[in-house]
mmCIF file of C-alpha atoms in Angstrom:
data_model
loop_
_atom_site.group_PDB
_atom_site.id
_atom_site.type_symbol
_atom_site.label_atom_id
_atom_site.label_comp_id
_atom_site.label_asym_id
_atom_site.label_seq_id
_atom_site.Cartn_x
_atom_site.Cartn_y
_atom_site.Cartn_z
ATOM 1 C CA UNK A 24 17.454 4.300 -0.695
ATOM 2 C CA UNK A 25 14.878 1.962 0.843
ATOM 3 C CA UNK A 26 12.696 3.864 3.279
ATOM 4 C CA UNK A 27 11.867 2.343 6.657
ATOM 5 C CA UNK A 28 8.429 1.390 7.954
ATOM 6 C CA UNK A 29 8.016 2.156 11.665
ATOM 7 C CA UNK A 30 5.205 0.614 13.712
ATOM 8 C CA UNK A 31 4.218 1.795 17.192
ATOM 9 C CA UNK A 32 1.776 -0.368 19.136
ATOM 10 C CA UNK A 33 2.556 0.904 22.651
ATOM 11 C CA UNK A 34 2.312 4.353 24.274
ATOM 12 C CA UNK A 35 5.097 6.622 23.057
ATOM 13 C CA UNK A 36 6.221 10.233 22.807
ATOM 14 C CA UNK A 37 7.467 11.024 19.308
ATOM 15 C CA UNK A 38 9.298 14.278 18.666
ATOM 16 C CA UNK A 39 12.152 15.628 16.574
ATOM 17 C CA UNK A 40 15.586 17.066 17.252
ATOM 18 C CA UNK A 41 18.348 17.710 14.720
ATOM 19 C CA UNK A 42 16.261 15.972 12.039
ATOM 20 C CA UNK A 43 16.145 12.829 14.176
ATOM 21 C CA UNK A 44 12.927 11.144 15.264
ATOM 22 C CA UNK A 45 13.158 10.921 19.062
ATOM 23 C CA UNK A 46 11.276 7.973 20.585
ATOM 24 C CA UNK A 47 10.517 8.033 24.303
ATOM 25 C CA UNK A 48 8.547 5.269 25.992
ATOM 26 C CA UNK A 49 6.606 6.459 29.078
ATOM 27 C CA UNK A 50 6.270 2.888 30.366
ATOM 28 C CA UNK A 51 10.045 2.867 30.802
ATOM 29 C CA UNK A 52 10.559 6.518 31.769
ATOM 30 C CA UNK A 53 7.924 6.348 34.522
ATOM 31 C CA UNK A 54 9.098 3.038 35.946
ATOM 32 C CA UNK A 55 10.877 3.988 39.192
ATOM 33 C CA UNK A 56 12.266 0.491 39.617
ATOM 34 C CA UNK A 57 14.556 0.951 36.614
ATOM 35 C CA UNK A 58 17.975 2.649 36.936
ATOM 36 C CA UNK A 59 18.344 6.115 35.404
ATOM 37 C CA UNK A 60 21.049 5.066 32.926
ATOM 38 C CA UNK A 61 18.699 2.417 31.528
ATOM 39 C CA UNK A 62 15.952 5.020 31.052
ATOM 40 C CA UNK A 63 18.332 7.301 29.124
ATOM 41 C CA UNK A 64 19.568 4.481 26.907
ATOM 42 C CA UNK A 65 15.956 3.519 26.130
ATOM 43 C CA UNK A 66 15.488 6.755 24.158
ATOM 44 C CA UNK A 67 15.845 5.922 20.442
ATOM 45 C CA UNK A 68 16.792 8.150 17.507
ATOM 46 C CA UNK A 69 16.068 7.536 13.817
ATOM 47 C CA UNK A 70 16.867 9.917 10.919
ATOM 48 C CA UNK A 71 13.605 11.346 9.572
ATOM 49 C CA UNK A 72 14.919 11.069 6.007
ATOM 50 C CA UNK A 73 14.998 7.265 6.410
ATOM 51 C CA UNK A 74 11.262 7.000 7.193
ATOM 52 C CA UNK A 75 8.749 6.067 4.496
ATOM 53 C CA UNK A 76 5.777 4.938 6.606
ATOM 54 C CA UNK A 77 4.927 5.705 10.227
ATOM 55 C CA UNK A 78 2.134 3.559 11.681
ATOM 56 C CA UNK A 79 0.477 4.676 14.932
ATOM 57 C CA UNK A 80 -1.510 1.874 16.557
ATOM 58 C CA UNK A 81 -2.147 3.081 20.098
ATOM 59 C CA UNK A 82 -4.418 5.814 21.428
ATOM 60 C CA UNK A 83 -1.694 6.994 23.847
ATOM 61 C CA UNK A 84 0.882 8.045 21.263
ATOM 62 C CA UNK A 85 1.821 11.727 21.250
ATOM 63 C CA UNK A 86 3.365 13.212 18.094
ATOM 64 C CA UNK A 87 4.823 16.722 17.999
ATOM 65 C CA UNK A 88 3.731 19.034 15.198
ATOM 66 C CA UNK A 89 7.393 19.769 14.435
ATOM 67 C CA UNK A 90 7.849 16.050 13.703
ATOM 68 C CA UNK A 91 4.736 16.007 11.494
ATOM 69 C CA UNK A 92 6.081 18.978 9.550
ATOM 70 C CA UNK A 93 9.421 17.255 9.029
ATOM 71 C CA UNK A 94 7.759 14.002 7.956
ATOM 72 C CA UNK A 95 5.661 15.956 5.449
ATOM 73 C CA UNK A 96 8.800 17.613 4.090
ATOM 74 C CA UNK A 97 10.235 14.106 3.647
ATOM 75 C CA UNK A 98 7.053 12.834 1.914
ATOM 76 C CA UNK A 99 6.549 10.246 4.647
ATOM 77 C CA UNK A 100 3.096 8.707 5.073
ATOM 78 C CA UNK A 101 1.577 8.723 8.564
ATOM 79 C CA UNK A 102 -1.021 6.013 9.175
ATOM 80 C CA UNK A 103 -3.253 6.067 12.267
ATOM 81 C CA UNK A 104 -5.187 2.988 13.364
ATOM 82 C CA UNK A 105 -8.646 2.811 14.922
ATOM 83 C CA UNK A 106 -9.821 1.034 18.084
ATOM 84 C CA UNK A 107 -9.866 -2.248 16.144
ATOM 85 C CA UNK A 108 -6.159 -1.751 15.299
ATOM 86 C CA UNK A 109 -6.923 -1.404 11.609
ATOM 87 C CA UNK A 110 -5.401 1.416 9.488
ATOM 88 C CA UNK A 111 -7.976 4.193 9.408
ATOM 89 C CA UNK A 112 -6.359 7.570 8.723
ATOM 90 C CA UNK A 113 -3.643 8.570 6.262
ATOM 91 C CA UNK A 114 -1.693 11.833 6.349
ATOM 92 C CA UNK A 115 0.392 13.010 3.390
ATOM 93 C CA UNK A 116 1.726 16.366 2.232
ATOM 94 C CA UNK A 117 -0.660 18.143 -0.137
ATOM 95 C CA UNK A 118 2.216 18.181 -2.615
ATOM 96 C CA UNK A 119 5.892 17.322 -2.469
ATOM 97 C CA UNK A 120 6.923 17.856 -6.078
ATOM 98 C CA UNK A 121 8.645 21.090 -7.123
ATOM 99 C CA UNK A 122 6.538 21.288 -10.319
ATOM 100 C CA UNK A 123 3.215 20.297 -8.748
ATOM 101 C CA UNK A 124 1.129 22.947 -10.533
ATOM 102 C CA UNK A 125 2.527 21.952 -13.932
ATOM 103 C CA UNK A 126 1.922 18.257 -13.204
ATOM 104 C CA UNK A 127 -1.610 19.037 -12.053
ATOM 105 C CA UNK A 128 -2.272 20.848 -15.320
ATOM 106 C CA UNK A 129 -1.309 17.777 -17.328
ATOM 107 C CA UNK A 130 -3.446 15.560 -15.102
ATOM 108 C CA UNK A 131 -6.466 17.858 -15.379
ATOM 109 C CA UNK A 132 -6.032 17.999 -19.143
ATOM 110 C CA UNK A 133 -5.953 14.233 -19.614
ATOM 111 C CA UNK A 134 -8.437 13.256 -22.334
ATOM 112 C CA UNK A 135 -11.107 10.610 -21.829
ATOM 113 C CA UNK A 136 -9.496 8.260 -24.423
ATOM 114 C CA UNK A 137 -6.182 8.531 -22.528
ATOM 115 C CA UNK A 138 -7.792 7.708 -19.188
ATOM 116 C CA UNK A 139 -9.641 4.767 -20.749
ATOM 117 C CA UNK A 140 -6.385 3.481 -22.197
ATOM 118 C CA UNK A 141 -4.636 3.845 -18.837
ATOM 119 C CA UNK A 142 -7.441 1.925 -17.127
ATOM 120 C CA UNK A 143 -7.222 -0.798 -19.775
ATOM 121 C CA UNK A 144 -3.491 -1.135 -19.066
ATOM 122 C CA UNK A 145 -4.214 -1.242 -15.339
ATOM 123 C CA UNK A 146 -6.883 -3.948 -15.580
ATOM 124 C CA UNK A 147 -4.748 -6.103 -17.892
ATOM 125 C CA UNK A 148 -1.808 -5.865 -15.512
ATOM 126 C CA UNK A 149 -4.009 -6.715 -12.530
ATOM 127 C CA UNK A 150 -5.454 -9.806 -14.210
ATOM 128 C CA UNK A 151 -1.981 -10.876 -15.372
ATOM 129 C CA UNK A 152 -0.770 -10.769 -11.771
ATOM 130 C CA UNK A 153 -3.880 -12.551 -10.499
ATOM 131 C CA UNK A 154 -3.260 -15.226 -13.124
ATOM 132 C CA UNK A 155 0.398 -15.518 -12.107
ATOM 133 C CA UNK A 156 -0.649 -15.882 -8.467
ATOM 134 C CA UNK A 157 -3.180 -18.600 -9.290
ATOM 135 C CA UNK A 158 -0.551 -20.444 -11.337
ATOM 136 C CA UNK A 159 1.852 -20.202 -8.413
ATOM 137 C CA UNK A 160 -0.792 -21.850 -6.217
ATOM 138 C CA UNK A 161 -1.362 -24.641 -8.752
ATOM 139 C CA UNK A 162 -4.690 -23.438 -10.181
ATOM 140 C CA UNK A 163 -5.718 -23.519 -13.825
ATOM 141 C CA UNK A 164 -5.339 -20.103 -15.469
ATOM 142 C CA UNK A 165 -6.747 -20.701 -18.955
ATOM 143 C CA UNK A 166 -9.822 -18.628 -18.200
ATOM 144 C CA UNK A 167 -7.715 -15.791 -16.801
ATOM 145 C CA UNK A 168 -5.677 -15.766 -20.004
ATOM 146 C CA UNK A 169 -8.956 -15.528 -21.913
ATOM 147 C CA UNK A 170 -10.078 -12.602 -19.757
ATOM 148 C CA UNK A 171 -6.824 -10.730 -20.459
ATOM 149 C CA UNK A 172 -7.509 -10.836 -24.207
ATOM 150 C CA UNK A 173 -11.039 -9.483 -23.684
ATOM 151 C CA UNK A 174 -10.178 -6.242 -21.853
ATOM 152 C CA UNK A 175 -11.250 -3.272 -23.969
ATOM 153 C CA UNK A 176 -10.424 0.405 -23.636
ATOM 154 C CA UNK A 177 -11.961 1.582 -20.365
ATOM 155 C CA UNK A 178 -12.920 -2.047 -19.578
ATOM 156 C CA UNK A 179 -16.467 -1.247 -20.671
ATOM 157 C CA UNK A 180 -17.585 -4.887 -20.262
ATOM 158 C CA UNK A 181 -16.241 -5.152 -16.688
ATOM 159 C CA UNK A 182 -13.792 -7.961 -17.350
ATOM 160 C CA UNK A 183 -12.051 -6.917 -14.135
ATOM 161 C CA UNK A 184 -15.061 -7.979 -12.069
ATOM 162 C CA UNK A 185 -15.482 -11.305 -13.889
ATOM 163 C CA UNK A 186 -11.797 -12.096 -13.501
ATOM 164 C CA UNK A 187 -11.923 -11.192 -9.792
ATOM 165 C CA UNK A 188 -14.825 -13.597 -9.188
ATOM 166 C CA UNK A 189 -12.917 -16.434 -10.870
ATOM 167 C CA UNK A 190 -9.723 -15.488 -9.063
ATOM 168 C CA UNK A 191 -11.181 -15.621 -5.546
ATOM 169 C CA UNK A 192 -13.160 -18.796 -6.240
ATOM 170 C CA UNK A 193 -9.983 -20.574 -7.329
ATOM 171 C CA UNK A 194 -7.619 -19.052 -4.793
ATOM 172 C CA UNK A 195 -9.578 -20.405 -1.816
ATOM 173 C CA UNK A 196 -10.783 -23.753 -3.106
ATOM 174 C CA UNK A 197 -12.983 -25.928 -0.855
ATOM 175 C CA UNK A 198 -13.540 -23.114 1.645
ATOM 176 C CA UNK A 199 -16.440 -20.831 2.476
ATOM 177 C CA UNK A 200 -14.309 -17.740 1.884
ATOM 178 C CA UNK A 201 -15.982 -14.767 0.203
ATOM 179 C CA UNK A 202 -13.933 -11.674 -0.508
ATOM 180 C CA UNK A 203 -15.677 -8.786 1.242
ATOM 181 C CA UNK A 204 -14.262 -5.826 3.089
ATOM 182 C CA UNK A 205 -16.290 -6.661 6.187
ATOM 183 C CA UNK A 206 -16.244 -10.432 5.702
ATOM 184 C CA UNK A 207 -14.802 -13.213 7.814
ATOM 185 C CA UNK A 208 -11.033 -13.852 8.093
ATOM 186 C CA UNK A 209 -8.739 -13.733 6.257
ATOM 187 C CA UNK A 210 -10.524 -10.634 4.891
ATOM 188 C CA UNK A 211 -9.155 -8.632 7.817
ATOM 189 C CA UNK A 212 -5.581 -9.603 6.916
ATOM 190 C CA UNK A 213 -6.149 -8.675 3.285
ATOM 191 C CA UNK A 214 -7.667 -5.345 4.396
ATOM 192 C CA UNK A 215 -4.644 -4.583 6.569
ATOM 193 C CA UNK A 216 -2.257 -5.353 3.726
ATOM 194 C CA UNK A 217 -4.289 -3.315 1.232
ATOM 195 C CA UNK A 218 -4.290 -0.337 3.618
ATOM 196 C CA UNK A 219 -0.485 -0.457 3.815
ATOM 197 C CA UNK A 220 -0.329 -0.812 0.020
ATOM 198 C CA UNK A 221 -2.659 2.160 -0.453
ATOM 199 C CA UNK A 222 -0.375 4.322 1.674
ATOM 200 C CA UNK A 223 2.671 3.245 -0.356
ATOM 201 C CA UNK A 224 0.882 4.114 -3.611
ATOM 202 C CA UNK A 225 -0.484 7.432 -2.315
ATOM 203 C CA UNK A 226 2.930 8.503 -1.007
ATOM 204 C CA UNK A 227 4.569 7.749 -4.349
ATOM 205 C CA UNK A 228 1.848 9.498 -6.368
ATOM 206 C CA UNK A 229 2.256 12.659 -4.320
ATOM 207 C CA UNK A 230 6.021 12.392 -4.795
ATOM 208 C CA UNK A 231 5.458 12.249 -8.563
ATOM 209 C CA UNK A 232 3.439 15.467 -8.439
ATOM 210 C CA UNK A 233 0.033 13.869 -8.972
ATOM 211 C CA UNK A 234 -3.274 14.844 -7.351
ATOM 212 C CA UNK A 235 -4.868 11.937 -5.491
ATOM 213 C CA UNK A 236 -8.611 12.776 -5.816
ATOM 214 C CA UNK A 237 -8.440 12.766 -9.652
ATOM 215 C CA UNK A 238 -8.611 9.106 -10.617
ATOM 216 C CA UNK A 239 -8.463 7.571 -14.059
ATOM 217 C CA UNK A 240 -11.379 5.247 -13.237
ATOM 218 C CA UNK A 241 -12.419 5.587 -9.595
ATOM 219 C CA UNK A 242 -14.458 8.739 -9.043
ATOM 220 C CA UNK A 243 -16.404 8.358 -5.793
ATOM 221 C CA UNK A 244 -17.131 11.860 -4.492
ATOM 222 C CA UNK A 245 -16.452 10.657 -0.921
ATOM 223 C CA UNK A 246 -13.038 9.177 -1.740
ATOM 224 C CA UNK A 247 -9.997 11.503 -1.611
ATOM 225 C CA UNK A 248 -7.673 8.728 -2.818
ATOM 226 C CA UNK A 249 -9.253 7.766 -6.149
ATOM 227 C CA UNK A 250 -5.981 7.752 -8.085
ATOM 228 C CA UNK A 251 -4.262 5.614 -5.459
ATOM 229 C CA UNK A 252 -7.139 3.126 -5.632
ATOM 230 C CA UNK A 253 -6.652 2.964 -9.416
ATOM 231 C CA UNK A 254 -2.908 2.414 -9.403
ATOM 232 C CA UNK A 255 -2.823 -0.065 -6.537
ATOM 233 C CA UNK A 256 -4.961 -2.613 -8.441
ATOM 234 C CA UNK A 257 -2.088 -4.499 -10.172
ATOM 235 C CA UNK A 258 -0.235 -4.570 -6.840
ATOM 236 C CA UNK A 259 -3.074 -6.209 -4.891
ATOM 237 C CA UNK A 260 -2.020 -9.787 -5.812
ATOM 238 C CA UNK A 261 1.282 -9.143 -4.021
ATOM 239 C CA UNK A 262 -0.716 -8.635 -0.821
ATOM 240 C CA UNK A 263 -2.799 -11.741 -1.572
ATOM 241 C CA UNK A 264 0.399 -13.743 -2.080
ATOM 242 C CA UNK A 265 1.803 -12.539 1.234
ATOM 243 C CA UNK A 266 -1.417 -13.413 3.099
ATOM 244 C CA UNK A 267 -1.549 -16.895 1.538
ATOM 245 C CA UNK A 268 2.059 -17.457 2.606
ATOM 246 C CA UNK A 269 1.071 -16.478 6.154
ATOM 247 C CA UNK A 270 -1.850 -18.935 6.111
ATOM 248 C CA UNK A 271 0.537 -21.700 5.059
ATOM 249 C CA UNK A 272 2.978 -20.652 7.779
ATOM 250 C CA UNK A 273 0.590 -20.152 10.698
ATOM 251 C CA UNK A 274 -2.418 -22.207 9.651
ATOM 252 C CA UNK A 275 -5.923 -20.747 9.852
ATOM 253 C CA UNK A 276 -5.730 -17.005 10.529
ATOM 254 C CA UNK A 277 -8.326 -15.486 12.817
ATOM 255 C CA UNK A 278 -6.757 -12.744 14.931
ATOM 256 C CA UNK A 279 -4.567 -9.946 13.617
ATOM 257 C CA UNK A 280 -1.790 -10.448 16.174
ATOM 258 C CA UNK A 281 1.360 -8.283 16.496
ATOM 259 C CA UNK A 282 3.329 -11.147 14.982
ATOM 260 C CA UNK A 283 1.092 -11.238 11.907
ATOM 261 C CA UNK A 284 1.283 -7.454 11.600
ATOM 262 C CA UNK A 285 5.077 -7.627 11.588
ATOM 263 C CA UNK A 286 4.877 -10.128 8.750
ATOM 264 C CA UNK A 287 2.504 -7.882 6.760
ATOM 265 C CA UNK A 288 4.692 -4.832 7.302
ATOM 266 C CA UNK A 289 7.410 -6.330 5.086
ATOM 267 C CA UNK A 290 5.225 -5.347 2.121
ATOM 268 C CA UNK A 291 7.126 -2.109 1.329
ATOM 269 C CA UNK A 292 10.377 -4.076 0.917
ATOM 270 C CA UNK A 293 8.848 -7.064 -0.888
ATOM 271 C CA UNK A 294 10.622 -7.556 -4.223
ATOM 272 C CA UNK A 295 8.794 -6.687 -7.435
ATOM 273 C CA UNK A 296 9.934 -7.041 -11.045
ATOM 274 C CA UNK A 297 9.388 -4.257 -13.553
ATOM 275 C CA UNK A 298 10.840 -4.741 -17.043
ATOM 276 C CA UNK A 299 13.194 -7.467 -15.726
ATOM 277 C CA UNK A 300 14.494 -5.085 -13.066
ATOM 278 C CA UNK A 301 14.170 -6.253 -9.472
ATOM 279 C CA UNK A 302 13.599 -3.757 -6.648
ATOM 280 C CA UNK A 303 11.723 -3.368 -3.344
ATOM 281 C CA UNK A 304 8.078 -2.438 -3.816
ATOM 282 C CA UNK A 305 8.530 1.091 -2.475
ATOM 283 C CA UNK A 306 11.234 1.723 -5.095
ATOM 284 C CA UNK A 307 9.300 -0.001 -7.881
ATOM 285 C CA UNK A 308 6.236 2.069 -7.004
ATOM 286 C CA UNK A 309 8.216 5.211 -7.783
ATOM 287 C CA UNK A 310 8.820 3.881 -11.303
ATOM 288 C CA UNK A 311 5.099 3.136 -11.672
ATOM 289 C CA UNK A 312 3.906 6.575 -10.583
ATOM 290 C CA UNK A 313 6.633 8.412 -12.518
ATOM 291 C CA UNK A 314 5.592 6.567 -15.681
ATOM 292 C CA UNK A 315 1.948 7.488 -15.016
ATOM 293 C CA UNK A 316 2.947 11.138 -14.750
ATOM 294 C CA UNK A 317 4.787 10.716 -18.059
ATOM 295 C CA UNK A 318 1.622 9.344 -19.641
ATOM 296 C CA UNK A 319 -0.309 12.445 -18.570
ATOM 297 C CA UNK A 320 2.460 14.623 -20.013
ATOM 298 C CA UNK A 321 2.550 12.668 -23.277
ATOM 299 C CA UNK A 322 6.226 11.675 -22.960
ATOM 300 C CA UNK A 323 5.518 7.944 -22.488
ATOM 301 C CA UNK A 324 2.617 5.696 -23.449
ATOM 302 C CA UNK A 325 2.864 2.846 -20.956
ATOM 303 C CA UNK A 326 2.490 2.656 -17.176
ATOM 304 C CA UNK A 327 5.271 0.522 -15.714
ATOM 305 C CA UNK A 328 3.467 -2.031 -13.570
ATOM 306 C CA UNK A 329 5.187 -4.989 -11.854
ATOM 307 C CA UNK A 330 4.907 -8.649 -12.794
ATOM 308 C CA UNK A 331 4.283 -11.173 -10.027
ATOM 309 C CA UNK A 332 6.652 -14.111 -10.364
#
């Protein structure tokens, strides 16, 4: 089942009753000019089991702890935004897999050659999708194809970085764009999309019984989501593709408006192709993280990453 992404940008009271998310809007409830029957009908209910992502983008949103507990039981990701309306905090259950301790043992016991091989697979898949995106936009991809053949175990020669430099230079031709987290637009739109993507990946990894701080390549001691930052790499071009489509649709993007956010929030249901099988990203991500868990266990040898078409 495709899980829903819920976005709240206005003040709201969020609670739970009978496993239903109860949404009450104080702006309506406290408006004396509205009839009582309208106020009652304005209360919304959504089954908690249908929720994959819950995005809180207003400082006057109240969430009951009972609802948080139920969302954790459902392995739903809760994203809170900062004063700039950018995703800032991410809440997930510490584990949601029945065999978490066993899975953790396999992950802890992963050998260095295995992790290097997994990172090689990840980098190759990322560059393949970057190349496919460039080709879709009419750019020459011969150099990207060359980079793919040069990726070694562990990517010891940093082909990923060289490919990324070529990718961004040829994705935004004849512009002053420089990809940087704190750079000028459309960096902010890319950041927003990547934050949503990171939550999707992290939620799925936890659901597969994996421990987020233990990455296969990323290992920053200040980063509790190292594994998510590893596995999201081949998915990043899907965000880039969505942002480029928005630029073509709306023209030059400067402000992250509610309309643009709504467009970016389709990411969890954006179609991906894995082994010729088409599915929404949130479903495909489950195949990716389950295959990664299988690699740690030694039952499979390949991570199932998507191909951008």
